Amino acid sequence: MNRFAALLDSLAYEPSRLGKLRLMTGYFRAVGDPDRGFALAALTGTLSFRHAKPALVRTLIYERIDPVLFDLSYDFVGDLSETVALLWPGDHDKSGSHTPRLAEVIATLDAASKLELPGVLARLLDALDETGRWALLKLITGALRVGVSARLAKQAVAELGGYDANAIEDLWHGLAPPYLDLFAWLEGREPRPRPHDSAPFCPAMLAHALTERELEDLAPADFCAEWKWDGIRVQAAVGIGEGGKIIRLYSRTGEEISAAFPDLTEMLARVPHARFSLDGELLILRTGRVQSFGVLQQRLNRKQVTAALLADFPAHIRAYDLLGLEGEDLRALPFAERRRKLEAFVAAAGVERLDLSPQVAFASWDFLAAARRDPAAAGAGADAAAIEGVMLKRRDSIYVPGRPKGLWYKWKRDPFAVDAVLMYAQRGHGKRSSFYSDFTFGLWRAGNDGDELVPVGKAYFGFTDDELRLLDRYVRNHTTNRFGPVREVTHMPDEGLVLEIAFEGVNHSSRHKSGVAMRFPRISRIRWDKPAREADRLETLERLIAD
Amino acid sequence: MAAADILTLKPAGLYCAAGDFFIDPLRPVPRALITHAHSDHARAGHGHVLATAETLAIMAIRYGENFAGATQAVRYGEALTISGVEVGFFPAGHVLGSAQIRLVQGRARIVVSGDYKREPDPTCPTFEPLACDTFISEATFGLPVFRNADAAGEIGKLLASQKLFPERTHLVGAYPLGKAQRIIALLRQAGYDRPVYIHGALEKITAYYQRAGIALGDVRMAAGAGALPGEIVLCPPGAINDLWSRHFAEPRAAFASGWMRVRAHARQRGIELPLVISDHADWDGLCATVEETQCSTLLVTHGEPDALVHCFRQRGLEAAPLHILGYGDEEAETPTETDA
Ligand SMILES: [Zn+2]
Ligand SMILES: [Zn+2]
């Protein structure tokens, strides 16, 4: 466990991608089986032991440390695992005692029942030093956050054998921790493990955000356009296993989410093809109309999949790419050709809950820009509210994992913006825990004694590091009240800071005092120049609500 | 007579009415007693300043000879009386010349700690606990997560990294007054005998430490010395990620500070090698010190007062935070000397 903890610790401090790769490859080279395999599983998020909820970790520490002192510390440090690791009592001489290995830790956690987990975790924490405790808590709460993606970890392990991450990706879903066969192959001791998963995840191809300046250099005739749907990107994979059809729904990052969508797996089972893999958007459709992301969010938030949930939030896949069909890998074909195959596939499938994402015909960028501004008028009709822009895909683009340059672009609709007044600030978590970086802002409305500010949302990003420093200083110098970790900041008509808030949309909300909830709000500009009284009014936001 | 009658809080800072003086005032006052020369405690423009000779000398280096109308040097332990208030300065172990100030009037004894630490430091005399009724303590690191590591061990990490990356310049961010000189002295204690290079902002104060008899060995200016691969270069924290740092060979960013105990602080600054070396008392040091003073009232300034207040209220003391706006911590802000 010590080597693994040291690896995580150094990864957390290593700023460069290359440096992180070197650290991981060095670790995989130096550490033996099965520990390194479990480390790879941890870094790629494929460990399956029972995770401890943060609440359990809190309970354990509250039994050992004055809760007031713990809460103050946690507020300051901003990271539960780190706070507990630092405060866990009894970091005495551990030289004589046995430090458990990573494989042992994982086996212990794997074997623990829900009832045993608190005791098991406490004993492990007792046996580890500060860094070890930190690493264990990161592991068991399922939040490593050391700036390493699953992809980067696969890249690092691939380098053992001089391969590319895609070489691992192709095998990945057929492998399991501690990956003895994978390491044996990479070190040239055994042949390549055979991918025996016939419904694997294909690493997704991603688009670059388009700037209007880039548009000048692109030729409209080289591209196809389609709507960019405001849902979640999914990959549906169907194959044949020993026990019959395998049906999987993957998230954009390759996480399997089939269990949450029985309505979709049932649909996929009825498609008259034994093996295929398609890329599309998961949406909620009610009587043929695409619902807003807010509605989809409600389904995603529910843990229990009940009959009522399935009836109220019917899921749907709007397909935009076909990656494989009947054992043939289509990813090397040009997009235009894949699109033709996709159209034929969807038409032949003839199932509900699956349709084709339509293409937007255009001859000039100006025409497409107009369609992007007003999708309803450009053929999207009632679905326009669920469109967040257009996608541009080069007709000749093959399907390349990752975010290759020059092939796919996303061209989002311009966000909405309002000028709001900063009201409260809270220390951030993680990397920003010493800064006031979570900002609550408000808009004016008529109150009993004249105009008053009502909080309408919170923003945590949109600003640069330099702006964050200025905001932090502003908060510290204009604090009028402190409530635990929250500071109230001057917000009067004549004294207050105006923030330009960009956001993607507004919904009704009964949970917010203002009655509205903004989607994806972020600070787009700090209006040092603007007097607080000239900030926008709540009515401005209410007019934007899309039902 | 209660402590509250000796010292009160005014906008300019802690004020003693009987003696008509301030301690570490934040703005110019006619008469100031100064605990140590860090810029948040020692400001220029007072009418009369009473401080240790070292503190006065460092203030003169920073602000120029005419930083105050008049100055008076005091020795540790020397008995002085100002309008019936007995005043004494005692070692605080924070930086060269740093002092706690004890005031006695009638039977009331009050100690203002200034900034302090309990670990031994080769560059200044060690903190002396003083018995008192009211103790005004700093709490820069007033949370139980702060436990200072063994400084020699942290220096060991620096030297190990230097071995591991012999082609890279090790840039060590350290506060120009106190921390930088302590790091050099600790390197010497660890047997490191190569030259140590410093940023221009550290020059005058380091030279003053040497004149004051602190052995720092071969200290050279980094300016004009080339890319210095494999060497240790000390600089103000703000310079680590400055344009200045690009002169060096693949600089490896280290930072010596108590803040390095918390990962987020290191990551925020892009630090690759955090060294937990602090000139402030850690949680255990703060708690032990409060106990040793046997005070019945505890007032807490600087940083994170709430935990200490909570802790000692539970132990039956009268404890409260003392919010003195403007006392930052010399370690939290990037010193302006960076550009020097
Ligand atoms: Zn200080
Ligand atoms: Zn201070």
Coordinates of N, CA, C and O in Angstrom, one line a residue, chain A residues 420-425 435-437 439-440 453 466-481 487-499 523 526-532, chain B residues 333:
Chain A
A420 N -25.6 40.2 -12.4 CA -26.1 39.9 -11.1 C -25.1 40.5 -10.0 O -24.0 40.9 -10.4
V421 N -25.6 40.5 -8.8 CA -24.8 41.1 -7.7 C -24.3 40.0 -6.8 O -25.1 39.1 -6.4
L422 N -23.0 40.0 -6.5 CA -22.4 39.1 -5.6 C -23.0 39.2 -4.2 O -23.0 40.3 -3.7
M423 N -23.5 38.1 -3.6 CA -24.1 38.2 -2.3 C -23.4 37.4 -1.2 O -23.2 37.9 -0.1
Y424 N -23.0 36.2 -1.5 CA -22.3 35.4 -0.5 C -21.1 34.7 -1.2 O -21.1 34.5 -2.5
A425 N -20.1 34.3 -0.4 CA -19.0 33.5 -1.0 C -18.6 32.4 0.0 O -18.8 32.6 1.2
F435 N -9.3 29.6 -1.2 CA -9.9 30.7 -1.9 C -11.4 30.7 -1.7 O -12.0 29.7 -1.7
Y436 N -12.0 31.9 -1.6 CA -13.4 32.0 -1.7 C -13.7 31.9 -3.2 O -13.4 32.8 -4.0
S437 N -14.3 30.8 -3.6 CA -14.4 30.6 -5.0 C -15.8 30.1 -5.4 O -16.0 29.8 -6.6
F439 N -19.5 31.3 -5.5 CA -20.2 32.6 -5.4 C -21.7 32.5 -5.6 O -22.1 32.0 -6.6
T440 N -22.4 33.1 -4.6 CA -23.8 33.2 -4.7 C -24.2 34.6 -5.2 O -23.7 35.5 -4.6
L453 N -32.5 42.3 -3.2 CA -31.8 41.3 -4.0 C -32.3 39.9 -3.5 O -32.4 39.6 -2.3
D466 N -6.2 34.6 -12.0 CA -5.9 35.9 -11.5 C -7.2 36.6 -11.1 O -7.2 37.3 -10.1
E467 N -8.3 36.3 -11.8 CA -9.6 36.9 -11.4 C -10.0 36.3 -10.1 O -10.6 37.0 -9.2
L468 N -9.7 35.0 -9.9 CA -10.1 34.4 -8.6 C -9.4 35.1 -7.5 O -10.0 35.3 -6.4
R469 N -8.1 35.4 -7.7 CA -7.4 36.1 -6.6 C -8.0 37.4 -6.3 O -8.2 37.8 -5.1
L470 N -8.5 38.1 -7.3 CA -9.1 39.4 -7.1 C -10.4 39.3 -6.4 O -10.8 40.0 -5.5
L471 N -11.2 38.3 -6.8 CA -12.5 38.0 -6.2 C -12.3 37.6 -4.8 O -13.0 38.1 -3.9
D472 N -11.3 36.8 -4.5 CA -11.0 36.4 -3.1 C -10.7 37.6 -2.3 O -11.2 37.7 -1.2
R473 N -9.9 38.4 -2.8 CA -9.5 39.6 -2.0 C -10.7 40.5 -1.8 O -11.0 41.0 -0.7
Y474 N -11.6 40.6 -2.8 CA -12.8 41.5 -2.7 C -13.7 40.9 -1.6 O -14.1 41.7 -0.7
V475 N -13.8 39.6 -1.6 CA -14.7 39.0 -0.6 C -14.1 39.3 0.8 O -14.9 39.7 1.7
R476 N -12.8 39.1 1.0 CA -12.3 39.2 2.3 C -12.4 40.7 2.8 O -12.5 41.0 4.0
N477 N -12.3 41.6 1.8 CA -12.3 43.0 2.2 C -13.7 43.6 2.3 O -13.9 44.7 2.8
H478 N -14.7 42.8 1.9 CA -16.1 43.4 1.9 C -17.0 42.4 2.7 O -18.2 42.4 2.4
T479 N -16.5 41.7 3.6 CA -17.3 40.8 4.4 C -18.2 41.5 5.4 O -17.6 42.4 6.1
T480 N -19.5 41.3 5.4 CA -20.3 41.9 6.4 C -20.8 40.9 7.5 O -21.2 41.4 8.5
N481 N -20.6 39.6 7.2 CA -21.1 38.7 8.1 C -20.5 37.3 7.8 O -20.1 37.1 6.7
R487 N -19.3 33.6 3.8 CA -19.2 35.0 4.1 C -20.3 35.7 3.3 O -20.5 35.5 2.1
E488 N -20.9 36.6 4.0 CA -21.8 37.5 3.4 C -21.0 38.7 2.9 O -20.2 39.2 3.6
V489 N -21.3 39.1 1.7 CA -20.5 40.2 1.1 C -21.4 41.4 0.9 O -22.6 41.2 0.5
T490 N -20.9 42.6 1.1 CA -21.7 43.8 0.9 C -22.5 43.7 -0.4 O -22.0 43.5 -1.5
H491 N -23.9 43.9 -0.3 CA -24.6 44.0 -1.5 C -25.8 45.0 -1.4 O -26.9 44.6 -1.0
M492 N -25.4 46.2 -1.6 CA -26.3 47.3 -1.4 C -26.4 48.0 -2.8 O -25.5 47.8 -3.6
P493 N -27.5 48.8 -3.0 CA -27.6 49.5 -4.3 C -26.3 50.3 -4.7 O -25.9 50.3 -5.8
D494 N -25.7 50.9 -3.7 CA -24.6 51.7 -4.0 C -23.2 51.0 -3.7 O -22.2 51.6 -4.0
E495 N -23.3 49.8 -3.1 CA -22.0 49.2 -2.9 C -22.2 47.7 -3.1 O -23.0 47.0 -2.4
G496 N -21.5 47.2 -4.1 CA -21.6 45.8 -4.4 C -20.9 45.5 -5.7 O -20.6 46.4 -6.4
L497 N -20.7 44.2 -5.9 CA -19.9 43.8 -7.1 C -20.8 43.1 -8.1 O -21.5 42.2 -7.7
V498 N -20.8 43.6 -9.3 CA -21.6 43.1 -10.3 C -20.9 42.0 -11.1 O -19.7 42.2 -11.5
L499 N -21.5 40.9 -11.3 CA -20.9 39.8 -12.1 C -21.8 39.5 -13.3 O -23.0 39.4 -13.1
I523 N -19.3 32.6 -14.3 CA -19.0 34.0 -14.3 C -18.3 34.3 -15.6 O -17.2 33.8 -15.9
I526 N -16.3 40.0 -14.8 CA -16.4 40.8 -13.5 C -16.6 42.2 -13.9 O -15.8 42.8 -14.6
R527 N -17.8 42.8 -13.5 CA -18.1 44.2 -13.9 C -17.7 45.1 -12.8 O -18.5 45.7 -12.1
W528 N -16.4 45.3 -12.6 CA -15.9 46.2 -11.6 C -16.5 47.6 -11.8 O -16.6 48.4 -10.9
D529 N -16.8 47.9 -13.1 CA -17.2 49.2 -13.4 C -18.7 49.5 -13.1 O -19.1 50.6 -13.1
K530 N -19.5 48.5 -13.0 CA -21.0 48.7 -13.0 C -21.5 48.8 -11.5 O -21.3 47.9 -10.7
P531 N -22.3 49.9 -11.3 CA -22.9 50.0 -10.0 C -23.9 48.9 -9.7 O -24.6 48.5 -10.7
A532 N -24.0 48.4 -8.5 CA -24.9 47.3 -8.2 C -26.3 47.6 -8.5 O -27.1 46.7 -9.0
Chain B
E333 N 0.6 36.1 2.1 CA 0.7 37.1 1.0 C 2.1 36.9 0.3 O 3.1 36.6 1.0

